[in-house]
Short mmCIF file of C-alpha atoms and ligand atoms in Angstrom, two decimals:
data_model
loop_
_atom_site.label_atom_id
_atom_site.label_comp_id
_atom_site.label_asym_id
_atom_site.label_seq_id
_atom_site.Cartn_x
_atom_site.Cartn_y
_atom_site.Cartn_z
CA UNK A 1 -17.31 1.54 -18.40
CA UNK A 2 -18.15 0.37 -21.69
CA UNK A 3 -21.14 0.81 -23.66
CA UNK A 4 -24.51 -0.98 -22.80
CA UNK A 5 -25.15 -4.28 -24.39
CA UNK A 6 -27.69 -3.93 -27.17
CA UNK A 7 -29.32 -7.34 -27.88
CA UNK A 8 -29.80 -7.70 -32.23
CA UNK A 9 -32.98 -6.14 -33.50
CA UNK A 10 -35.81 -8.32 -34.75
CA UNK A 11 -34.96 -11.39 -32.58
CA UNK A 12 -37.46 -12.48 -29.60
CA UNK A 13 -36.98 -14.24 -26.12
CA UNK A 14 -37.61 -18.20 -26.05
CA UNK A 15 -40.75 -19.28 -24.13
CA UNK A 16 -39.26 -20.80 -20.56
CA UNK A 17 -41.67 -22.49 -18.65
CA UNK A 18 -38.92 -24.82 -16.71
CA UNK A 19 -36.34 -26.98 -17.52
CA UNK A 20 -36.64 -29.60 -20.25
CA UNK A 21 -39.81 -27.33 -20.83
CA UNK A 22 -39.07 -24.87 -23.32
CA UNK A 23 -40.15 -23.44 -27.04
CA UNK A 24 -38.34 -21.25 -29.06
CA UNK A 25 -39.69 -18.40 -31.77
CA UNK A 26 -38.11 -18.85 -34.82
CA UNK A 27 -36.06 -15.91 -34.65
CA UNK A 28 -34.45 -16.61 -30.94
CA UNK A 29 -31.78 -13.98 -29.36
CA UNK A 30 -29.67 -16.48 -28.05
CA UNK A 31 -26.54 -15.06 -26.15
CA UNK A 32 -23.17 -16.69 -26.55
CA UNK A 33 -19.40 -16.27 -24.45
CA UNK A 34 -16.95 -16.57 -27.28
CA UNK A 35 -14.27 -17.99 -24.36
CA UNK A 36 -10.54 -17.67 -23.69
CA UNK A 37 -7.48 -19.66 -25.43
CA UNK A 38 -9.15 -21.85 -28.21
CA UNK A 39 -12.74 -19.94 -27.35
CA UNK A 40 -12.07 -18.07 -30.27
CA UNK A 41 -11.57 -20.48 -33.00
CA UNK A 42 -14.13 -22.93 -31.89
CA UNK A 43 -16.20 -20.41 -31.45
CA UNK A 44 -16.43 -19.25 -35.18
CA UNK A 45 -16.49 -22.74 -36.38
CA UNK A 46 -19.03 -23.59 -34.46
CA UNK A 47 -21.50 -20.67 -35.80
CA UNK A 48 -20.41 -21.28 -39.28
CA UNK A 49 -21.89 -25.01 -38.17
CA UNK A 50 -24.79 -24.03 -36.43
CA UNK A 51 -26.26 -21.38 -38.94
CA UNK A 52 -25.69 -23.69 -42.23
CA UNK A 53 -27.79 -26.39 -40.55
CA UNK A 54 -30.70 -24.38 -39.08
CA UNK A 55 -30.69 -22.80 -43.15
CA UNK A 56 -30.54 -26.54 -44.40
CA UNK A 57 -33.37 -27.53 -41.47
CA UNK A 58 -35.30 -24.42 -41.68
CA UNK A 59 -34.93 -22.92 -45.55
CA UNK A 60 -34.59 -19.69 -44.15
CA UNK A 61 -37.69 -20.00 -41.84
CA UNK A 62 -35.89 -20.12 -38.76
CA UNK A 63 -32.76 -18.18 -37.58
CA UNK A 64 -30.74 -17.59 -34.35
CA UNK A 65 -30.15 -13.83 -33.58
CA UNK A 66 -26.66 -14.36 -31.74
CA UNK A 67 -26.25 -12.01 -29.21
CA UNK A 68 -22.59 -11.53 -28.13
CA UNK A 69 -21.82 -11.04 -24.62
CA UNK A 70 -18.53 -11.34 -22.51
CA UNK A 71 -17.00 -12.82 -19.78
CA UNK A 72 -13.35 -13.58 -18.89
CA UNK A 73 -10.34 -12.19 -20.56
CA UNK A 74 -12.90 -10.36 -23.09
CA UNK A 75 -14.70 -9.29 -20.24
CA UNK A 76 -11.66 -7.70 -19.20
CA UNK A 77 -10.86 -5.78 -21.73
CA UNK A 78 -13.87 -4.51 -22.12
CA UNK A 79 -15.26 -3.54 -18.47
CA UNK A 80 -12.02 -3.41 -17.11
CA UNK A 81 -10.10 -5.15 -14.02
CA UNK A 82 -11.35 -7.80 -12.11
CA UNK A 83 -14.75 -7.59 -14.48
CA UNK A 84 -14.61 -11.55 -15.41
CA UNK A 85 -17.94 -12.04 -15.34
CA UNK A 86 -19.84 -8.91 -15.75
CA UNK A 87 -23.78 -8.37 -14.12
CA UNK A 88 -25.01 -7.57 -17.92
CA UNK A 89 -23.79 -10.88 -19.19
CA UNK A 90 -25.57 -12.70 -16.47
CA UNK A 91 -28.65 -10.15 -17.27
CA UNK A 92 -28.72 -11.10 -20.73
CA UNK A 93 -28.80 -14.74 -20.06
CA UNK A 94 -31.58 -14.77 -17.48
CA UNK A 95 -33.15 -12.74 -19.70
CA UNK A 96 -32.75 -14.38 -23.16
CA UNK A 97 -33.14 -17.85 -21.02
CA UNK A 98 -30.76 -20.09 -23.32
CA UNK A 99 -27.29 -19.51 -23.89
CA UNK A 100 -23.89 -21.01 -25.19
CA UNK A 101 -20.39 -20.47 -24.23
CA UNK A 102 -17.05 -21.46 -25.26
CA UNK A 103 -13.92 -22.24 -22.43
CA UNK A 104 -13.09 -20.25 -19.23
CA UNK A 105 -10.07 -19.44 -18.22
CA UNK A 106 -10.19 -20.10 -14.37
CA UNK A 107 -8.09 -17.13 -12.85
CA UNK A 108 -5.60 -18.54 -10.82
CA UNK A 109 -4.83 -16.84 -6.96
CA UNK A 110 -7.23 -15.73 -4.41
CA UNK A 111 -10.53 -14.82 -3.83
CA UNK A 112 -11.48 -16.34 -7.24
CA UNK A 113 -14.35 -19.42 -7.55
CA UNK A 114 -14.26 -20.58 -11.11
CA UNK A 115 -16.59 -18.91 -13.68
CA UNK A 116 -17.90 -21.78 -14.59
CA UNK A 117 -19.00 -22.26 -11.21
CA UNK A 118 -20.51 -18.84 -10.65
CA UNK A 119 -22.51 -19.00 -13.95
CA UNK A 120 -23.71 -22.61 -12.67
CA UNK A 121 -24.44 -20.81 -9.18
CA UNK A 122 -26.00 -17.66 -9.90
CA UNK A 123 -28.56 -19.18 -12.21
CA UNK A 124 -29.18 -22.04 -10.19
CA UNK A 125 -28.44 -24.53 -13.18
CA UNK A 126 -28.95 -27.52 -11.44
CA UNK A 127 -28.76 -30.16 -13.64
CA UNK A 128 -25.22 -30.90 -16.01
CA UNK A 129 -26.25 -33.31 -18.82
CA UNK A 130 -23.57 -34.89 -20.89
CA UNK A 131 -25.35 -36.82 -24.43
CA UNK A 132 -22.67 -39.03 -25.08
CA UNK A 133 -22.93 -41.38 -27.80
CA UNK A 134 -20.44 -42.19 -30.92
CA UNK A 135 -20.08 -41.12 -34.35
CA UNK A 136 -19.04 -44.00 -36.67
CA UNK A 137 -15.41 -43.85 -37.74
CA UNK A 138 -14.42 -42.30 -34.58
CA UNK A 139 -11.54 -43.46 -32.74
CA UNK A 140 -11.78 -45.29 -29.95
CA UNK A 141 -10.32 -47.50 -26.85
CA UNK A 142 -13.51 -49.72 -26.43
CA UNK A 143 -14.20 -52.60 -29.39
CA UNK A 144 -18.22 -51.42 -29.40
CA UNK A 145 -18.63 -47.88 -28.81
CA UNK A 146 -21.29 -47.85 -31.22
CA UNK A 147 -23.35 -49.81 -27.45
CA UNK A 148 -22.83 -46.07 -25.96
CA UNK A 149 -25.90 -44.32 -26.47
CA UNK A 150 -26.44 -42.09 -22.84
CA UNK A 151 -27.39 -39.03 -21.22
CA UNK A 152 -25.72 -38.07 -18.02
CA UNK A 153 -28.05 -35.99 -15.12
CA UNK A 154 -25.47 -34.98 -13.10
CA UNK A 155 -26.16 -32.83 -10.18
CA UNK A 156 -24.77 -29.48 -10.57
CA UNK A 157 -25.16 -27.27 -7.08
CA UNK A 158 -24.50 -29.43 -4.18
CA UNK A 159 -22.47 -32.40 -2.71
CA UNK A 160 -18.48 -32.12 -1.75
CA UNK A 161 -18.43 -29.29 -4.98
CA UNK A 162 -20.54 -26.80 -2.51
CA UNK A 163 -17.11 -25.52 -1.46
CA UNK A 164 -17.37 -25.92 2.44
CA UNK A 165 -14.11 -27.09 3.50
CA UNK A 166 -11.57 -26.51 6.45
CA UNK A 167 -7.39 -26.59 5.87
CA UNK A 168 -5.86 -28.21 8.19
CA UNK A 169 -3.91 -25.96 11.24
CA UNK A 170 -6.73 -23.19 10.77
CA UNK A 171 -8.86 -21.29 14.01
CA UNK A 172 -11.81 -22.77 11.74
CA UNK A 173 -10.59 -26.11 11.50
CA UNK A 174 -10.09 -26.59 15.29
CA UNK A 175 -13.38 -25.51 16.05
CA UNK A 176 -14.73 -27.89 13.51
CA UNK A 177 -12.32 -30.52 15.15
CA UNK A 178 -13.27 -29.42 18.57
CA UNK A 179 -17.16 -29.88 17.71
CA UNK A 180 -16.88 -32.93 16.19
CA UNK A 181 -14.44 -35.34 18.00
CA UNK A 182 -16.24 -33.51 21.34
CA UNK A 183 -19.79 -33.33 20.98
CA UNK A 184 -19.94 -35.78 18.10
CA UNK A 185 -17.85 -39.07 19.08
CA UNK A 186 -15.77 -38.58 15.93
CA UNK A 187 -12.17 -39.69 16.33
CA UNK A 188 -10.78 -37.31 13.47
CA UNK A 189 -7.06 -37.15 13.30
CA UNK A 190 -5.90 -33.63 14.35
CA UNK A 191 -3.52 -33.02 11.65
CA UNK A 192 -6.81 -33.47 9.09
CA UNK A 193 -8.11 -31.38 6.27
CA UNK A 194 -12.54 -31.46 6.60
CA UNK A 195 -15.03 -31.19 4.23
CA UNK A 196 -18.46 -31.04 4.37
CA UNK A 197 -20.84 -33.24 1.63
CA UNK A 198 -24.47 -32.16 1.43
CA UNK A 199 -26.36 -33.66 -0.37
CA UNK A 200 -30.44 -32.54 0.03
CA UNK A 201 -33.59 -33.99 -1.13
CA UNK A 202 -34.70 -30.93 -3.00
CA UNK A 203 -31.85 -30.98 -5.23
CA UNK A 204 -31.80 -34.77 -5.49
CA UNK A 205 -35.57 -34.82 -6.54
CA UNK A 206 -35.47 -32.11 -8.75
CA UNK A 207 -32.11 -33.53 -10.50
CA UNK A 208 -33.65 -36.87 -11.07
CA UNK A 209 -37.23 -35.77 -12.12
CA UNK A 210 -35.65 -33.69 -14.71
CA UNK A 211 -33.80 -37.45 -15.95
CA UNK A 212 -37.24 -38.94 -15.64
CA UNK A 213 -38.93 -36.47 -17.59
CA UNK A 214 -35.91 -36.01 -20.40
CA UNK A 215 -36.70 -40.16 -20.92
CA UNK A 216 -40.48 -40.04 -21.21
CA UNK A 217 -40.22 -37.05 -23.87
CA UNK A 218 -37.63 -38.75 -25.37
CA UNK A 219 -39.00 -41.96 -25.35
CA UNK A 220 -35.49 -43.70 -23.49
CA UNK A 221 -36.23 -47.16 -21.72
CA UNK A 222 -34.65 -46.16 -18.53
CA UNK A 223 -32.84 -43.87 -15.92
CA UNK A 224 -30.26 -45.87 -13.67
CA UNK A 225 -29.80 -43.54 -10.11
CA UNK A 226 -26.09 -43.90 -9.78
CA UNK A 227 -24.37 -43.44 -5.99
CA UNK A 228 -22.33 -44.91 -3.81
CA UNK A 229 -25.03 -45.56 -0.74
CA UNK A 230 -23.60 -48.24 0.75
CA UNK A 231 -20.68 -46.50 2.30
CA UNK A 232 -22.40 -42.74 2.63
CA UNK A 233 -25.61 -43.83 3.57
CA UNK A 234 -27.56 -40.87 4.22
CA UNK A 235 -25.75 -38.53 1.66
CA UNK A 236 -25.25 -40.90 -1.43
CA UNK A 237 -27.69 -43.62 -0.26
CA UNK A 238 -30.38 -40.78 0.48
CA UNK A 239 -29.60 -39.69 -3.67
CA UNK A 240 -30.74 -43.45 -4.12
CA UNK A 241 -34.06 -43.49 -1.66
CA UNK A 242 -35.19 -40.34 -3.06
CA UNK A 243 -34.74 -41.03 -6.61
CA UNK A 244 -37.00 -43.78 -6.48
CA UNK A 245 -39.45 -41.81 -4.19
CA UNK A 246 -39.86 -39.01 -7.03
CA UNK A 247 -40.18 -41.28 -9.53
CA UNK A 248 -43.01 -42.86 -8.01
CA UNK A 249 -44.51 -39.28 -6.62
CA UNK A 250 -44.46 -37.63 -9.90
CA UNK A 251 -44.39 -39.83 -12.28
CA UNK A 252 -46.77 -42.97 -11.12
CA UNK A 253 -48.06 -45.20 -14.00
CA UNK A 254 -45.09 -43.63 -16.67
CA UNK A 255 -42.08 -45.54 -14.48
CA UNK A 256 -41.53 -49.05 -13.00
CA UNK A 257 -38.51 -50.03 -10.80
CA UNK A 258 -36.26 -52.55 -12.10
CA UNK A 259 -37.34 -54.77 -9.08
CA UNK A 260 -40.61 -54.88 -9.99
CA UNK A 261 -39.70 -56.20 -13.30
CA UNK A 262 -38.76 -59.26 -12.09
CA UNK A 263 -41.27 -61.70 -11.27
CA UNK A 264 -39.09 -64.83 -9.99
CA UNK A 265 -37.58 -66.27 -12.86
CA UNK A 266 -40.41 -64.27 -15.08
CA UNK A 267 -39.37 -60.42 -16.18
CA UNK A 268 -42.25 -58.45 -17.02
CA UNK A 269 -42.31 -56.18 -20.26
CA UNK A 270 -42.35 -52.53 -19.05
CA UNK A 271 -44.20 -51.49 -21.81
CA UNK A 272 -44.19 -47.52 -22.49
CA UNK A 273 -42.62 -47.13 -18.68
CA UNK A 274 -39.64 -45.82 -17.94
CA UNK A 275 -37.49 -48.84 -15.76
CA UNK A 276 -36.12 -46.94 -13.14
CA UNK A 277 -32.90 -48.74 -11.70
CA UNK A 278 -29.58 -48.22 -9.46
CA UNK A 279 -26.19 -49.30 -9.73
CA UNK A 280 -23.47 -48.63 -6.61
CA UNK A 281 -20.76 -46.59 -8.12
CA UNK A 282 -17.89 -48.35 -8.81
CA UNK A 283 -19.95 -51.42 -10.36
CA UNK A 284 -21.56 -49.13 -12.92
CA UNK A 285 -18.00 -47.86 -14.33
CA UNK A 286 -17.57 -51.66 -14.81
CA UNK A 287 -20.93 -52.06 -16.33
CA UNK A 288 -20.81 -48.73 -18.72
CA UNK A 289 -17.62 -50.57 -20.30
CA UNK A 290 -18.62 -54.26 -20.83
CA UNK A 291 -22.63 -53.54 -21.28
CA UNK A 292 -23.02 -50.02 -22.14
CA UNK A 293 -26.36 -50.39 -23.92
CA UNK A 294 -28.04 -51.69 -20.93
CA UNK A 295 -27.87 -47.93 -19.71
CA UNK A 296 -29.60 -44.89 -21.31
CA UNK A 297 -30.41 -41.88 -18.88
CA UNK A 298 -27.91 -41.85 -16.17
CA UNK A 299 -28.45 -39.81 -12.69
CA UNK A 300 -25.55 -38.83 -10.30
CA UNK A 301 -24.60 -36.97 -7.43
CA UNK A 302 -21.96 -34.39 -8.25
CA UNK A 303 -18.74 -36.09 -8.00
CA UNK A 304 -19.36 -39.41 -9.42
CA UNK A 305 -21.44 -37.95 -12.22
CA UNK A 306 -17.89 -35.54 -12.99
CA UNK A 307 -15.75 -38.85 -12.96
CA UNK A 308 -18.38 -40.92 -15.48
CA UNK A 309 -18.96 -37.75 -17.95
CA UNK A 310 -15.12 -38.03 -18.25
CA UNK A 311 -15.16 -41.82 -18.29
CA UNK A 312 -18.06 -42.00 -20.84
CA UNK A 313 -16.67 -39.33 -23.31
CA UNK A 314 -13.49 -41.15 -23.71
CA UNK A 315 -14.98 -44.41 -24.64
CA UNK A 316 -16.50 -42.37 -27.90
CA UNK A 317 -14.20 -40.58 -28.71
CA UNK A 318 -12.80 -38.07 -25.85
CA UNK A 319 -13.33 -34.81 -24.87
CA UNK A 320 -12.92 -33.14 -28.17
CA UNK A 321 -16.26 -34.73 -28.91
CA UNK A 322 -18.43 -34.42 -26.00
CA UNK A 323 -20.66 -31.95 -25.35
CA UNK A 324 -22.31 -30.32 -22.42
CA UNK A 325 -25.34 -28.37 -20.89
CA UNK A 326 -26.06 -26.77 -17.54
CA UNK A 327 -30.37 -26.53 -16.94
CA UNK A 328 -32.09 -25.03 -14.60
CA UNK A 329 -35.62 -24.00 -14.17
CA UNK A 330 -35.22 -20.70 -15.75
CA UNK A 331 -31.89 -20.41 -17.91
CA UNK A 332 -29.90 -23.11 -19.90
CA UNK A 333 -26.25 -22.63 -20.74
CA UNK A 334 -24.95 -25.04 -22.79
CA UNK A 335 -20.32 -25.44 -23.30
CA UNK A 336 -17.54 -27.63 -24.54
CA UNK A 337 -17.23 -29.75 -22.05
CA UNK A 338 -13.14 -29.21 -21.94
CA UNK A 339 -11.02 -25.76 -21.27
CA UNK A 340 -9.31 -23.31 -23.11
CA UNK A 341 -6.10 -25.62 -23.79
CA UNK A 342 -4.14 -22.05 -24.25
CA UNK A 343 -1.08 -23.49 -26.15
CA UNK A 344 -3.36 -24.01 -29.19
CA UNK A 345 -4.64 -20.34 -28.93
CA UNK A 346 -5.18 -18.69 -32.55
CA UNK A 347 -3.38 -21.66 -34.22
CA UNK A 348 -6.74 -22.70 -36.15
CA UNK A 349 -6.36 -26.50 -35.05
CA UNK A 350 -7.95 -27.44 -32.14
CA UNK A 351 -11.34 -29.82 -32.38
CA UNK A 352 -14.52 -27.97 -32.17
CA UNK A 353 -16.80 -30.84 -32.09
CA UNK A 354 -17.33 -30.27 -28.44
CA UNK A 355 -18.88 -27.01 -29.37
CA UNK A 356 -20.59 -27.96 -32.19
CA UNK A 357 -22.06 -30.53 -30.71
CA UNK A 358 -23.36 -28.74 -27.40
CA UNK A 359 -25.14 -26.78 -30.22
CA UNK A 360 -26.90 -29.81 -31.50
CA UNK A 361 -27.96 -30.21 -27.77
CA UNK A 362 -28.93 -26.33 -27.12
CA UNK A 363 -31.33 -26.80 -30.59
CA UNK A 364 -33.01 -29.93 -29.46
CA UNK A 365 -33.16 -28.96 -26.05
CA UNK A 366 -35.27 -25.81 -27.98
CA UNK A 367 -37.25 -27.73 -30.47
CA UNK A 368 -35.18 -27.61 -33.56
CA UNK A 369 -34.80 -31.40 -34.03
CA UNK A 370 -33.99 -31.09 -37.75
CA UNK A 371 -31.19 -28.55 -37.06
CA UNK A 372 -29.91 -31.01 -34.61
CA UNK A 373 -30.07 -34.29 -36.80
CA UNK A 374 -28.43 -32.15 -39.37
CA UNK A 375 -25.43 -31.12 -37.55
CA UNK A 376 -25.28 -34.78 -36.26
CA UNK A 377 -25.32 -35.87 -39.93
CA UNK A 378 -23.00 -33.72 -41.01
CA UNK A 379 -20.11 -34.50 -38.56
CA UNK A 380 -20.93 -38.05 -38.52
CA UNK A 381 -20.20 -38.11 -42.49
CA UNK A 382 -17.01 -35.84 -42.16
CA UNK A 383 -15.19 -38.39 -39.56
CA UNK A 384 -16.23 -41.35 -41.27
CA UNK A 385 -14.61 -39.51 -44.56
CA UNK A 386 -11.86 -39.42 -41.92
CA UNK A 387 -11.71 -35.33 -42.22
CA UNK A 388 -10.64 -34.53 -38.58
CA UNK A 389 -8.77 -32.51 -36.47
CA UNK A 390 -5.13 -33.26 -35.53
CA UNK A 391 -6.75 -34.73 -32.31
CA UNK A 392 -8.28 -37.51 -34.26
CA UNK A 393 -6.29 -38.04 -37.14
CA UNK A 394 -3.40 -39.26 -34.71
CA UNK A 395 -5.52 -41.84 -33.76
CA UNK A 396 -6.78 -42.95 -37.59
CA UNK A 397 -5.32 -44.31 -40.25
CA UNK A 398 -5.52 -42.74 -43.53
CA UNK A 399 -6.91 -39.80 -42.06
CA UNK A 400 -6.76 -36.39 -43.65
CA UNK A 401 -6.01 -33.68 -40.68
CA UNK A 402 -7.50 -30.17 -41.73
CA UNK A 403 -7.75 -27.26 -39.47
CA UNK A 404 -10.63 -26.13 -36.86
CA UNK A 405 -12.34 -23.98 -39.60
CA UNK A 406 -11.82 -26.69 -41.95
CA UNK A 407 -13.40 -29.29 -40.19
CA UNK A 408 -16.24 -26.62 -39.57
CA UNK A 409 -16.76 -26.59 -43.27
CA UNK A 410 -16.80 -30.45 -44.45
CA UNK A 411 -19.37 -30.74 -41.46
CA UNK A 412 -21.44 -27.87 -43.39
CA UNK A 413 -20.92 -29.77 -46.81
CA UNK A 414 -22.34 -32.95 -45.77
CA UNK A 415 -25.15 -31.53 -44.06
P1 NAD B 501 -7.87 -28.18 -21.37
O1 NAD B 501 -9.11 -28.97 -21.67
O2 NAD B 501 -7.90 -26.75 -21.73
O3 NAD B 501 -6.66 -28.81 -22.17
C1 NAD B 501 -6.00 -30.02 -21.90
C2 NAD B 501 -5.48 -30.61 -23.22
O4 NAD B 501 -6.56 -31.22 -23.88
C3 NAD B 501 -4.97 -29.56 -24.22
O5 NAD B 501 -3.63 -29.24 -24.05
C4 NAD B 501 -5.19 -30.27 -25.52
O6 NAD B 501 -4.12 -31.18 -25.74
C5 NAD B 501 -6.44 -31.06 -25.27
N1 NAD B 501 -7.65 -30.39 -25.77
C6 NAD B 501 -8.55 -29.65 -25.07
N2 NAD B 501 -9.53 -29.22 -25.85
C7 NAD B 501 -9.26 -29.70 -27.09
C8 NAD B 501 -9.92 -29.61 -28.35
N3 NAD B 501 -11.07 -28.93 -28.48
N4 NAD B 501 -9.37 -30.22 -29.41
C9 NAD B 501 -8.24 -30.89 -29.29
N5 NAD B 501 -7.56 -31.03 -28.14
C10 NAD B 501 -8.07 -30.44 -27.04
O7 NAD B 501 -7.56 -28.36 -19.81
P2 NAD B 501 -6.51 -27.59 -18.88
O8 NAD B 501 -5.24 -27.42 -19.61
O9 NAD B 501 -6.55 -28.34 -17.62
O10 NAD B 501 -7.16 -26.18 -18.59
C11 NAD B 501 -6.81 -24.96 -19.25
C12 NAD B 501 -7.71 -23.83 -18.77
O11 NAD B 501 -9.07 -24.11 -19.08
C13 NAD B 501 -7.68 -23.59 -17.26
O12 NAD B 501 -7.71 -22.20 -17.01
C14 NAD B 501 -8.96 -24.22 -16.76
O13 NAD B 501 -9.44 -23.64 -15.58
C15 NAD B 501 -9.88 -23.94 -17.91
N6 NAD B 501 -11.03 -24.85 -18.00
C16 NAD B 501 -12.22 -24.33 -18.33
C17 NAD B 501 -13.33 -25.14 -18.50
C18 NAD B 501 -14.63 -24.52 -18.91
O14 NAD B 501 -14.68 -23.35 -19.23
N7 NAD B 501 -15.73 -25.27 -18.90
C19 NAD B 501 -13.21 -26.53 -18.34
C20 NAD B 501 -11.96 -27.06 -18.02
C21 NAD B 501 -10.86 -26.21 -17.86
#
């Protein structure tokens, strides 16, 4: 057994009242997973990143106490076998409230749910937002990406991801068969693999409040409740009913529906109030390409709202540059939103802007605008001096490709 954890000396705890609700000391102990394959290198660049532009904010005023603790192939070594994601890491981040974390490996073979996953479910991080939005000079398939300007709510415990599924030619299986097609009227085809998709209207209210209150504080025109209701009525469509019904419960006055907007061929002016709309599912991945800034905060179920954080990231930029955070009502951890691509392990070339940029969403999400604007600044001004990663510079002309670390450091000179 290895040694106890000892959390840095002089640091304190962030004040966690909920989600979306939080203050930070100026000396936070703020826990980070360095990560498997790439982990490593993004990792360090991202630090370098992320204490330059709290100095640059801050003058010295502020400063994160990072707090290192393991999980995966670290964890490994350190606790031993089968230790991927050790009690005292998920200690220290319940305890220390926000925390940030490089790739996963996802052990392959039995008996094994994905880290990620476990993190997400033992802390009850309900809520996976995605701020997408572009940073001029970045490549791109769409001809505006500079219309992309959204943050993705996507529901993080629940629907067909809650794991309760049946293989096909198993004892379970048949009885599910055997219940359904007998008591239920089902006709389900015997040879058929079933899954179950809850979706409840705890974690759909608390998932889009959280939207609702993210655009008030941030002062975004509107959330659009995305689902696809009109085939899964009282899963999907139920997201839909009771995304409106919050919105009107807790936030009366400070929301109006799109509906209500429109007065015959007259549209009111919403004023300060937050338009809350809907979209069916496959309409809005047609609308988020050919009218992206008609949409701002985004809510989904689950599934959809994995498929459109994909979708979205690739229209500025890709994965490389899109960052991620997993809330909950008393722990945040924010990630790069892709894996540990383990062929580029240790080769110092990979993109960290994923990281980097989760970073810029862990210090707003805390209070530090300024460190945030400065690490936006900084990148911004590196890509459109077309200093990238290999990733990018593929994909630009006249580009200069420099490694991980060195695309880490033109961030920190320009910010
Ligand atoms: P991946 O994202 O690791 O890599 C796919 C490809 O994307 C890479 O080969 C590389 O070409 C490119 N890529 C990824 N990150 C990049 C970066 N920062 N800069 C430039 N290019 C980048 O996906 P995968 O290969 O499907 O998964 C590998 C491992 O990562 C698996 O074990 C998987 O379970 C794990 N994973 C973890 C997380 C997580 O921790 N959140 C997410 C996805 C996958």
């Amino acid at each position: 057994m290895a040694d106890r954890l000892t959390p840095p000396a002089g640091g304190s705890a962030i004040d966690y009242e909920r989600a979306f609700r939080v203050r930070s000391p100026d000396r936070p102990v703020i826990p980070y997973i360095e990560g498997d394959g790439i982990g490593p290198d993004i990792w360090a660049a991202a630090r370098r990143v992320f204490d330059a532009a709290v100095a640059a904010a801050y003058g010295g005023r502020r400063e994160v106490q990072w707090f290192e603790v393991f999980a995966g192939e670290k964890a490994i070594a350190r606790y031993g076998a089968g230790m991927y994601l050790p009690d005292e890491t998920l200690a220290a981040i319940r305890d220390w409230r926000v925390a940030i974390k490089g790739p996963l490996t996802t052990p392959v073979g039995g008996g094994f749910r994905s880290l990620n996953v476990t993190l997400r479910q033992e802390l009850d991080l309900y809520c996976c937002i995605r701020p997408c939005r572009w940073y001029e000079g970045t490549p791109s398939p769409v001809r505006h990406p500079e219309k992309v300007d959204v943050v993705i709510f996507r529901e993080n415990t629940e629907d067909v991801y809650a794991g309760i599924e049946w293989k096909e030619g198993t004892p379970e299986q048949g009885k599910v068969l055997a219940f359904l097609n007998g008591e239920m009227g089902t006709r389900i085809p015997a040879d058929s693999g079933i899954g179950i998709k809850p979706i409840s209207e705890r974690n759909t209210k608390r998932l889009v409040a959280a939207a609702i209150q993210y655009a008030l504080d941030k002062g975004r025109r509107s959330v659009t409740i995305v689902h696809k209701g009109n085939i899964m009525k009282y899963t999907e469509g139920a997201f839909r009913e009771w995304g409106y019904e919050v919105a009107a419960e807790k936030f009366p006055g400070h929301t109006i529906t799109e509906a209500h907007l429109s007065q015959g061929d007259r549209q009111l002016d919403p004023g300060e109030r937050v338009v809350i709309k809907d979209r069916i599912a496959d309409a809005m991945f047609q609308q988020i390409l050919l009218r992206p800034d008609e949409y701002d905060v985004i809510a989904l179920p689950n599934l959809n709202g994995d498929y459109l954080s994909d979708a979205v990231a690739a229209q500025v930029g890709g994965l490389g540059m899109a960052p991620g955070g997993n809330i909950g009502d008393t722990a945040a951890v924010f990630e790069a939103t892709h894996g540990t691509a383990p062929k580029y392990a240790g080769l110092d070339k990979v993109n960290p802007g994923s990281l980097i940029l989760s970073g810029a969403a862990m210090f707003e999400y805390i209070g530090w605008d300024d460190a945030k604007s400065a690490i936006q600044r900084g990148m911004e001004s590196a890509i459109r001096d077309k200093i990238v990663t290999y990733d990018l510079a593929r994909q630009m002309d006249g580009a200069t490709e420099v490694s991980c670390s060195a695309f880490a450091e033109a961030i920190v000179q320009r910010l």
